[in-house]
Short mmCIF file of C-alpha atoms in Angstrom, two decimals:
data_model
loop_
_atom_site.label_atom_id
_atom_site.label_comp_id
_atom_site.label_asym_id
_atom_site.label_seq_id
_atom_site.Cartn_x
_atom_site.Cartn_y
_atom_site.Cartn_z
CA ALA A 7 9.47 5.43 -14.48
CA GLN A 8 6.88 2.90 -13.44
CA ARG A 9 3.30 4.02 -13.14
CA VAL A 10 -0.07 2.44 -12.31
CA THR A 11 -3.34 3.93 -13.52
CA GLN A 12 -6.77 3.10 -12.15
CA PRO A 13 -9.16 5.18 -14.25
CA GLU A 14 -12.22 4.74 -12.04
CA LYS A 15 -12.26 6.36 -8.62
CA LEU A 16 -15.73 5.03 -7.91
CA LEU A 17 -17.58 1.99 -9.23
CA SER A 18 -21.07 0.82 -8.26
CA VAL A 19 -22.35 -2.59 -9.26
CA PHE A 20 -25.52 -4.47 -8.41
CA LYS A 21 -25.24 -7.64 -6.35
CA GLY A 22 -24.94 -10.63 -8.64
CA ALA A 23 -23.66 -8.59 -11.58
CA PRO A 24 -20.13 -8.98 -12.98
CA VAL A 25 -17.37 -6.72 -11.68
CA GLU A 26 -14.33 -5.41 -13.52
CA LEU A 27 -11.88 -3.00 -11.94
CA LYS A 28 -9.45 -1.59 -14.46
CA CYS A 29 -5.72 -1.27 -14.00
CA ASN A 30 -3.14 -0.19 -16.56
CA TYR A 31 0.56 0.10 -15.96
CA SER A 32 3.63 1.52 -17.62
CA TYR A 33 6.93 -0.20 -17.06
CA SER A 34 9.70 -1.21 -19.41
CA GLY A 35 10.83 -4.41 -17.73
CA SER A 36 8.98 -7.47 -16.45
CA PRO A 37 6.73 -6.28 -13.68
CA GLU A 38 5.01 -8.21 -10.95
CA LEU A 39 1.40 -7.06 -10.50
CA PHE A 40 -0.76 -7.16 -7.38
CA TRP A 41 -4.21 -6.24 -6.20
CA TYR A 42 -4.57 -5.00 -2.63
CA VAL A 43 -7.89 -4.45 -0.87
CA GLN A 44 -8.96 -2.38 2.10
CA TYR A 45 -12.31 -3.23 3.66
CA SER A 46 -14.07 -0.70 5.86
CA ARG A 47 -12.15 -0.15 9.12
CA GLN A 48 -9.58 -2.79 8.20
CA ARG A 49 -5.97 -2.57 7.14
CA LEU A 50 -4.66 -2.83 3.62
CA GLN A 51 -4.16 -6.48 2.64
CA LEU A 52 -3.05 -8.47 -0.35
CA LEU A 53 -5.90 -9.85 -2.44
CA LEU A 54 -3.98 -11.57 -5.19
CA ARG A 55 -0.79 -11.43 -7.19
CA HIS A 56 -0.19 -12.19 -10.83
CA ILE A 57 2.49 -14.81 -10.30
CA SER A 58 0.23 -16.97 -8.11
CA ARG A 59 -2.46 -17.24 -10.79
CA GLU A 60 -4.98 -17.90 -8.05
CA SER A 61 -8.63 -17.04 -7.66
CA ILE A 62 -9.19 -15.37 -4.31
CA LYS A 63 -12.74 -14.75 -3.06
CA GLY A 64 -13.90 -15.37 -6.62
CA PHE A 65 -11.64 -12.65 -8.05
CA THR A 66 -9.18 -13.24 -10.87
CA ALA A 67 -6.80 -10.96 -12.72
CA ASP A 68 -5.01 -11.62 -15.98
CA LEU A 69 -1.84 -9.86 -16.98
CA ASN A 70 -2.09 -8.61 -20.56
CA LYS A 71 1.36 -7.46 -21.58
CA GLY A 72 0.18 -6.25 -24.98
CA GLU A 73 -2.33 -3.88 -23.43
CA THR A 74 -0.25 -3.39 -20.26
CA SER A 75 -3.31 -4.15 -18.18
CA PHE A 76 -4.11 -6.19 -15.07
CA HIS A 77 -7.86 -5.85 -14.67
CA LEU A 78 -9.57 -7.45 -11.67
CA LYS A 79 -12.71 -9.44 -12.41
CA LYS A 80 -15.42 -11.33 -10.60
CA PRO A 81 -18.40 -12.91 -12.36
CA PHE A 82 -20.97 -12.34 -9.60
CA ALA A 83 -20.56 -9.47 -7.13
CA GLN A 84 -21.35 -9.97 -3.45
CA GLU A 85 -22.14 -7.30 -0.87
CA GLU A 86 -18.98 -8.14 1.09
CA ASP A 87 -16.91 -7.13 -1.93
CA SER A 88 -17.57 -3.46 -1.17
CA ALA A 89 -14.12 -2.01 -0.42
CA MET A 90 -11.24 0.09 -1.72
CA TYR A 91 -9.12 -1.72 -4.28
CA TYR A 92 -5.55 -0.79 -5.22
CA CYS A 93 -3.56 -2.13 -8.11
CA ALA A 94 0.19 -2.20 -7.50
CA LEU A 95 3.38 -3.03 -9.35
CA SER A 96 6.90 -4.03 -8.44
CA ASN A 97 9.83 -5.18 -10.50
CA PHE A 98 11.64 -8.37 -9.67
CA GLY A 99 14.43 -7.83 -7.22
CA ASN A 100 13.13 -4.44 -6.20
CA GLU A 101 11.38 -4.05 -2.90
CA LYS A 102 9.37 -0.99 -3.90
CA LEU A 103 5.63 -1.19 -4.63
CA THR A 104 4.05 1.43 -6.86
CA PHE A 105 0.33 1.83 -6.19
CA GLY A 106 -2.49 3.24 -8.25
CA THR A 107 -4.88 5.79 -6.77
CA GLY A 108 -7.48 3.14 -5.99
CA THR A 109 -11.09 2.35 -6.94
CA ARG A 110 -13.86 2.38 -4.38
CA LEU A 111 -16.23 -0.47 -5.23
CA THR A 112 -19.76 -0.36 -3.88
CA ILE A 113 -22.07 -3.33 -4.30
CA ILE A 114 -25.71 -2.32 -4.41
CA PRO A 115 -28.00 -4.87 -2.70
CA GLY B 10 -0.32 -9.05 18.87
CA ALA B 11 -0.32 -10.95 15.63
CA GLY B 12 -0.19 -8.01 13.24
CA VAL B 13 1.89 -4.93 12.50
CA SER B 14 1.26 -2.34 15.17
CA GLN B 15 1.63 1.41 14.66
CA SER B 16 1.47 4.26 17.13
CA PRO B 17 0.13 6.80 17.56
CA ARG B 18 -2.93 6.11 15.46
CA TYR B 19 -3.66 9.83 15.24
CA LYS B 20 -1.31 12.75 15.64
CA VAL B 21 -2.05 16.46 15.32
CA ALA B 22 1.00 18.70 15.10
CA LYS B 23 1.48 22.41 14.71
CA ARG B 24 3.53 23.44 11.72
CA GLY B 25 7.18 23.38 12.64
CA GLN B 26 6.89 20.69 15.31
CA ASP B 27 8.82 17.43 15.15
CA VAL B 28 6.91 14.13 15.19
CA ALA B 29 7.90 10.50 15.66
CA LEU B 30 5.85 7.58 14.40
CA ARG B 31 6.48 4.07 15.64
CA CYS B 32 6.09 0.71 13.92
CA ASP B 33 6.21 -2.71 15.57
CA PRO B 34 6.49 -5.31 12.80
CA ILE B 35 5.39 -8.90 13.03
CA SER B 36 7.90 -10.81 15.14
CA GLY B 37 10.59 -12.38 13.02
CA HIS B 38 9.89 -10.30 9.93
CA VAL B 39 13.12 -9.22 8.33
CA SER B 40 11.84 -6.56 5.96
CA LEU B 41 10.10 -3.36 6.97
CA PHE B 42 8.64 -0.67 4.75
CA TRP B 43 7.22 2.81 5.24
CA TYR B 44 4.64 4.30 2.88
CA GLN B 45 2.93 7.70 2.82
CA GLN B 46 -0.70 7.94 1.75
CA ALA B 47 -2.12 11.38 1.07
CA LEU B 48 -5.88 11.89 0.95
CA GLY B 49 -7.38 10.37 -2.17
CA GLN B 50 -4.11 8.83 -3.28
CA GLY B 51 -2.54 5.42 -3.19
CA PRO B 52 0.32 4.66 -0.81
CA GLU B 53 3.72 5.96 -1.92
CA PHE B 54 6.98 4.26 -0.99
CA LEU B 55 9.21 6.08 1.46
CA THR B 56 11.89 3.70 2.66
CA TYR B 57 12.85 0.04 3.22
CA PHE B 58 14.83 -1.83 5.85
CA GLN B 59 16.24 -5.30 5.85
CA ASN B 60 16.96 -6.02 9.48
CA GLU B 61 18.67 -2.86 10.75
CA ALA B 62 20.04 -1.83 7.38
CA GLN B 63 18.21 0.89 5.48
CA LEU B 64 18.60 -0.37 1.94
CA ASP B 65 16.46 2.16 0.11
CA LYS B 66 15.44 5.64 1.19
CA SER B 67 14.78 7.02 -2.25
CA GLY B 68 11.15 7.83 -1.46
CA LEU B 69 11.81 10.14 1.48
CA PRO B 70 10.51 13.51 0.23
CA SER B 71 13.07 15.71 1.96
CA ASP B 72 15.87 15.69 4.49
CA ARG B 73 13.26 16.50 7.14
CA PHE B 74 12.25 12.83 6.99
CA PHE B 75 14.38 10.27 8.79
CA ALA B 76 13.76 6.60 9.55
CA GLU B 77 15.64 4.15 11.71
CA ARG B 78 15.43 0.55 12.85
CA PRO B 79 18.42 0.24 15.17
CA GLU B 80 17.91 -3.31 16.40
CA GLY B 81 16.23 -4.73 13.35
CA SER B 82 12.79 -4.82 14.92
CA VAL B 83 10.90 -1.66 15.90
CA SER B 84 11.19 1.24 13.48
CA THR B 85 10.63 4.95 13.95
CA LEU B 86 9.82 7.46 11.24
CA LYS B 87 10.73 10.98 12.31
CA ILE B 88 9.58 14.14 10.60
CA GLN B 89 11.29 17.36 11.58
CA ARG B 90 9.78 20.84 11.24
CA THR B 91 6.48 19.46 9.94
CA GLN B 92 4.74 21.23 7.07
CA GLN B 93 1.11 21.09 6.03
CA GLU B 94 1.99 18.98 3.01
CA ASP B 95 3.21 16.28 5.41
CA SER B 96 -0.41 15.61 6.43
CA ALA B 97 -1.09 12.03 5.42
CA VAL B 98 -1.51 8.50 6.68
CA TYR B 99 1.85 6.83 7.25
CA LEU B 100 1.70 3.10 6.69
CA CYS B 101 4.20 0.56 7.92
CA ALA B 102 4.44 -2.92 6.42
CA SER B 103 6.60 -5.93 7.15
CA SER B 104 7.40 -9.17 5.40
CA LEU B 105 9.17 -12.33 6.39
CA ALA B 106 11.88 -11.78 3.83
CA GLY B 107 12.56 -9.57 0.87
CA GLY B 108 10.23 -7.39 -1.11
CA PRO B 109 6.69 -7.89 -2.39
CA ASP B 110 7.74 -10.22 -5.17
CA THR B 111 9.25 -12.69 -2.70
CA GLY B 112 6.99 -12.36 0.33
CA GLU B 113 3.61 -10.99 1.25
CA LEU B 114 3.57 -7.55 2.81
CA PHE B 115 1.50 -7.16 5.98
CA PHE B 116 0.35 -3.61 6.65
CA GLY B 117 -0.36 -1.81 9.88
CA GLU B 118 -3.43 0.34 10.42
CA GLY B 119 -1.42 3.48 9.83
CA SER B 120 -0.69 6.69 11.70
CA ARG B 121 -2.77 9.64 10.55
CA LEU B 122 -0.76 12.86 10.81
CA THR B 123 -2.51 16.21 10.56
CA VAL B 124 -0.34 19.32 10.47
CA LEU B 125 -2.12 22.57 11.30
#
């Protein structure tokens, strides 16, 4: 069965400091990994996906198949980054997303 | 509206009552998904439609849960004889085509169900 683990429920980081939100997954095939974000009073939205290899709002995430990880990183945190972040996984051809339990990121001014 | 619309936003039900939650996807979106999000948890997949066809209902927790999308647009999630463990936010999402690996999912604001 596929599973996504986000070990940190809460993470506080000072403005300007680097951010890393951890995500580990278990899946036997070739998964597609995503990060979703929910800002205060807004709906859940896609932040980035592994296959796009993009940097969105300064965030990047690298898929490490050896460590089965997809950590989200940003070199310099901004106050507007405060939000709930969910790592999610799907397998190609399957419409189902499996989410982690989420990490609430708070940027301290 | 431009986004996925869900109603009601908040619903309080007494245990044993039936509830119906509505989802209006983005116009033209073929795929529609329902997720359940309990407090402190991530969303969990319930069911998936492609047009009017329900292609996957493996996440529905019991036969008290039923979803339909009769004309391939609006969808309704119905919960019969609600139980306290059904209390959660029910999220609807739509995409232009296919699943998350082929198209971006757009989520609604959710319907928060509280069962007393």
